[in-house]
């Protein structure tokens, strides 16, 4: 008889659950080291200048960005000079898009008359691919931060706007009736009823927009910039620093992952009522 | 206290228009509990929504304490049938109960205390930190009642408040309404499609006809207080009243008036 069968049933399930979690983690991540190893071996074998092995990319990334003094959290001046402006544009553009998108979206969602006028414009606006407007923004704002922020705002506002309209439009009528009966004012209705009720939809839009914001940040910096992560990408490419270019690509992947994970963590907190309410009903 | 005069309401226009209310007259005195009963789909909810100021009636007048109702009156609370949609799932039970009290000019601590007191009154002491969806249907409706109680309305409207709970819970909630009404001397207008319930909780039962609804008849309920789910329901007077209301609801000829002294 094996040891497990003599354990009390509760203990067996607990162990199984623990083992289950560990094996679930292993099944989720085992492929990553395998792919990296295969990539390393493959690129070394091929010895192509365009495809440096991962070890070389990591070394180059360390050299470029992470070999700075301890006082700067080991970041080099290059890293500070590239990351900070990029992140500022990314978050600045995203924040402006959030405020505009949610504000306009809720207003449009709550007013049928307004929505009737604006809906066709929204549909048209979102059909224009954001890169198509970059030349226009360059003319209006000249090369620089303003043009880049404008590109990001224009590109990411649509999912926020459309989801906010949708969320605000379909607030349960009984919620609004209850607010009316108990005499809640406009501000209280907006912040305590409409925004929380539309929250799940709004967050779905925000999550899409975070991913779009990274794309548009890189795009706007590739086209016209003298600093930033996107600029670093084209700079390394022009100087035939292929390992450096790959470092930027990997860095952007990591940035996207980190942003998405942090966003999900915030969403889980803010919408915990929604997740748990759905589990119980 | 509440005076409804010739209230009419029509949804839509032209041939597809639906005449929900066809001229309703209704008076509710201070401290009275009036049940309004009628066949389903007869416009009971339209009546309640008009009094609550949620819809503007096509014609007629509603006065609460000599003030005309235009928009939502400030001294009125409603308990809706669908508690799961009337309570806000993103707020705790305590926040749900305390939310309308801001309008009463109460500070945070006073609001919290009032919410705790109201929850204790409906038999949910210490439930403040729970979320509505963590509670059973009957408990959620208790929260909705607590929210109305804490608001201290002069008029409480209840729209089929026990229509979505099981029979046992329904009886408990009926007794709860009678208890809090006794405690706060509140004026209550309760809408129901349940004939037994209308007699059991009411001081007076108003029966509506099919739509367009009018008042088919009124019966004064002279049953002793405190009412008891078993003892009250087996009184001959209760049985008779129930039959009488049933006849009015089904639009049959009424019996000659019943006097409790004839029996017993």
CSV table of N, CA and C in Angstrom, one decimal, chain A residues 171-184 188 191-194 196-197 272-274 276-277 280-281, chain B residues 49 52-54 72-73 76-78 80 82 85-91 99-100 102-103 131 133-134 147-148 151:
chain,number,residue,atom,x,y,z
A,171,UNK,N,-27.0,50.7,-18.2
A,171,UNK,CA,-27.1,50.6,-16.8
A,171,UNK,C,-28.5,50.1,-16.5
A,172,UNK,N,-28.6,49.1,-15.6
A,172,UNK,CA,-29.9,48.6,-15.3
A,172,UNK,C,-30.9,49.7,-15.0
A,173,UNK,N,-32.1,49.6,-15.5
A,173,UNK,CA,-33.1,50.6,-15.3
A,173,UNK,C,-33.5,50.7,-13.8
A,174,UNK,N,-33.6,49.6,-13.2
A,174,UNK,CA,-34.0,49.6,-11.8
A,174,UNK,C,-32.9,50.3,-10.9
A,175,UNK,N,-31.6,50.2,-11.3
A,175,UNK,CA,-30.6,50.9,-10.6
A,175,UNK,C,-30.9,52.4,-10.7
A,176,UNK,N,-31.2,52.9,-11.9
A,176,UNK,CA,-31.5,54.3,-12.1
A,176,UNK,C,-32.7,54.7,-11.4
A,177,UNK,N,-33.8,53.8,-11.4
A,177,UNK,CA,-35.0,54.2,-10.7
A,177,UNK,C,-34.8,54.3,-9.2
A,178,UNK,N,-34.0,53.4,-8.7
A,178,UNK,CA,-33.7,53.4,-7.3
A,178,UNK,C,-33.0,54.7,-6.9
A,179,UNK,N,-32.0,55.1,-7.8
A,179,UNK,CA,-31.3,56.3,-7.5
A,179,UNK,C,-32.2,57.5,-7.6
A,180,UNK,N,-33.2,57.5,-8.5
A,180,UNK,CA,-34.1,58.6,-8.7
A,180,UNK,C,-35.0,58.7,-7.4
A,181,UNK,N,-35.5,57.5,-7.0
A,181,UNK,CA,-36.5,57.5,-5.9
A,181,UNK,C,-35.8,58.0,-4.6
A,182,UNK,N,-34.5,57.6,-4.4
A,182,UNK,CA,-33.9,58.1,-3.2
A,182,UNK,C,-33.2,59.4,-3.4
A,183,UNK,N,-33.5,60.1,-4.5
A,183,UNK,CA,-33.1,61.5,-4.7
A,183,UNK,C,-31.6,61.7,-4.8
A,184,UNK,N,-30.9,60.8,-5.4
A,184,UNK,CA,-29.5,61.0,-5.6
A,184,UNK,C,-29.2,62.1,-6.6
A,188,UNK,N,-23.6,62.1,-7.5
A,188,UNK,CA,-23.7,60.8,-6.8
A,188,UNK,C,-24.1,59.7,-7.8
A,191,UNK,N,-21.0,58.9,-10.0
A,191,UNK,CA,-19.8,58.2,-9.4
A,191,UNK,C,-20.2,57.0,-8.7
A,192,UNK,N,-21.4,56.9,-8.1
A,192,UNK,CA,-21.8,55.8,-7.3
A,192,UNK,C,-22.6,54.7,-8.1
A,193,UNK,N,-23.3,55.2,-9.2
A,193,UNK,CA,-24.1,54.2,-9.9
A,193,UNK,C,-23.6,53.9,-11.3
A,194,UNK,N,-23.5,55.0,-12.1
A,194,UNK,CA,-23.2,54.8,-13.5
A,194,UNK,C,-21.8,54.2,-13.8
A,196,UNK,N,-19.6,52.7,-11.6
A,196,UNK,CA,-19.4,51.3,-11.2
A,196,UNK,C,-20.2,50.3,-12.1
A,197,UNK,N,-21.4,50.7,-12.5
A,197,UNK,CA,-22.2,49.7,-13.3
A,197,UNK,C,-21.5,49.5,-14.6
A,272,UNK,N,-13.4,43.4,-8.1
A,272,UNK,CA,-13.5,42.1,-7.4
A,272,UNK,C,-15.0,41.8,-7.1
A,273,UNK,N,-15.8,42.9,-6.9
A,273,UNK,CA,-17.2,42.6,-6.6
A,273,UNK,C,-17.9,41.9,-7.8
A,274,UNK,N,-17.5,42.3,-9.0
A,274,UNK,CA,-18.1,41.8,-10.2
A,274,UNK,C,-17.7,40.3,-10.4
A,276,UNK,N,-16.7,38.2,-8.1
A,276,UNK,CA,-17.2,37.4,-7.1
A,276,UNK,C,-18.7,37.2,-7.2
A,277,UNK,N,-19.4,38.3,-7.6
A,277,UNK,CA,-20.9,38.3,-7.7
A,277,UNK,C,-21.2,37.3,-8.8
A,280,UNK,N,-21.0,33.7,-7.6
A,280,UNK,CA,-22.1,33.2,-6.7
A,280,UNK,C,-23.4,33.0,-7.4
A,281,UNK,N,-23.6,33.6,-8.5
A,281,UNK,CA,-25.0,33.5,-9.1
A,281,UNK,C,-24.9,32.8,-10.4
B,49,UNK,N,-45.4,53.5,-9.9
B,49,UNK,CA,-44.3,54.4,-10.5
B,49,UNK,C,-44.8,55.8,-10.7
B,52,UNK,N,-44.4,57.4,-7.3
B,52,UNK,CA,-43.0,57.6,-7.0
B,52,UNK,C,-42.4,58.6,-7.9
B,53,UNK,N,-43.1,59.1,-8.9
B,53,UNK,CA,-42.5,60.2,-9.7
B,53,UNK,C,-41.6,59.6,-10.8
B,54,UNK,N,-41.6,58.3,-11.0
B,54,UNK,CA,-40.8,57.7,-12.0
B,54,UNK,C,-41.3,57.9,-13.4
B,72,UNK,N,-39.7,63.2,-8.4
B,72,UNK,CA,-39.7,62.3,-7.2
B,72,UNK,C,-39.9,63.0,-5.9
B,73,UNK,N,-40.9,62.7,-5.1
B,73,UNK,CA,-41.0,63.4,-3.8
B,73,UNK,C,-39.9,63.1,-2.9
B,76,UNK,N,-40.1,59.9,0.2
B,76,UNK,CA,-40.7,58.7,-0.2
B,76,UNK,C,-39.7,57.6,-0.4
B,77,UNK,N,-39.9,56.4,0.0
B,77,UNK,CA,-39.0,55.3,-0.3
B,77,UNK,C,-39.8,54.2,-1.0
B,78,UNK,N,-39.0,53.4,-1.8
B,78,UNK,CA,-39.7,52.3,-2.6
B,78,UNK,C,-38.9,51.1,-2.3
B,80,UNK,N,-38.6,47.6,-4.2
B,80,UNK,CA,-39.0,47.0,-5.5
B,80,UNK,C,-39.0,45.5,-5.3
B,82,UNK,N,-37.7,43.3,-7.4
B,82,UNK,CA,-36.5,42.7,-7.9
B,82,UNK,C,-35.3,43.2,-7.0
B,85,UNK,N,-31.7,43.6,-8.4
B,85,UNK,CA,-31.4,44.7,-9.4
B,85,UNK,C,-31.5,46.0,-8.7
B,86,UNK,N,-32.2,46.1,-7.6
B,86,UNK,CA,-32.4,47.3,-6.9
B,86,UNK,C,-31.3,47.6,-5.9
B,87,UNK,N,-30.7,46.6,-5.4
B,87,UNK,CA,-29.5,46.8,-4.5
B,87,UNK,C,-28.3,46.9,-5.5
B,88,UNK,N,-27.3,47.7,-5.1
B,88,UNK,CA,-26.1,47.9,-5.9
B,88,UNK,C,-25.0,46.8,-5.6
B,89,UNK,N,-24.7,46.0,-6.5
B,89,UNK,CA,-23.8,44.9,-6.2
B,89,UNK,C,-22.3,45.3,-5.9
B,90,UNK,N,-22.0,46.5,-6.3
B,90,UNK,CA,-20.6,47.0,-6.0
B,90,UNK,C,-20.4,47.6,-4.6
B,91,UNK,N,-21.5,47.7,-3.9
B,91,UNK,CA,-21.5,48.3,-2.6
B,91,UNK,C,-21.8,47.2,-1.5
B,99,UNK,N,-26.3,54.8,1.7
B,99,UNK,CA,-26.2,55.7,0.5
B,99,UNK,C,-27.2,56.8,0.4
B,100,UNK,N,-28.5,56.5,0.5
B,100,UNK,CA,-29.5,57.6,0.3
B,100,UNK,C,-29.5,58.6,1.5
B,102,UNK,N,-27.2,60.5,2.6
B,102,UNK,CA,-26.4,61.7,2.3
B,102,UNK,C,-27.4,62.9,2.1
B,103,UNK,N,-28.5,62.6,1.5
B,103,UNK,CA,-29.4,63.6,1.2
B,103,UNK,C,-30.1,64.2,2.4
B,131,UNK,N,-21.6,41.6,1.0
B,131,UNK,CA,-22.1,42.2,-0.2
B,131,UNK,C,-23.5,41.5,-0.5
B,133,UNK,N,-24.9,40.1,-2.9
B,133,UNK,CA,-25.0,38.8,-3.6
B,133,UNK,C,-24.4,37.7,-2.7
B,134,UNK,N,-23.9,38.0,-1.5
B,134,UNK,CA,-23.5,36.9,-0.6
B,134,UNK,C,-24.7,36.5,0.3
B,147,UNK,N,-32.9,49.7,3.9
B,147,UNK,CA,-32.6,50.9,3.2
B,147,UNK,C,-33.7,51.9,3.3
B,148,UNK,N,-34.9,51.4,3.0
B,148,UNK,CA,-36.1,52.3,3.1
B,148,UNK,C,-36.4,52.8,4.5
B,151,UNK,N,-34.1,55.5,5.7
B,151,UNK,CA,-34.4,56.8,5.0
B,151,UNK,C,-35.5,57.6,5.7
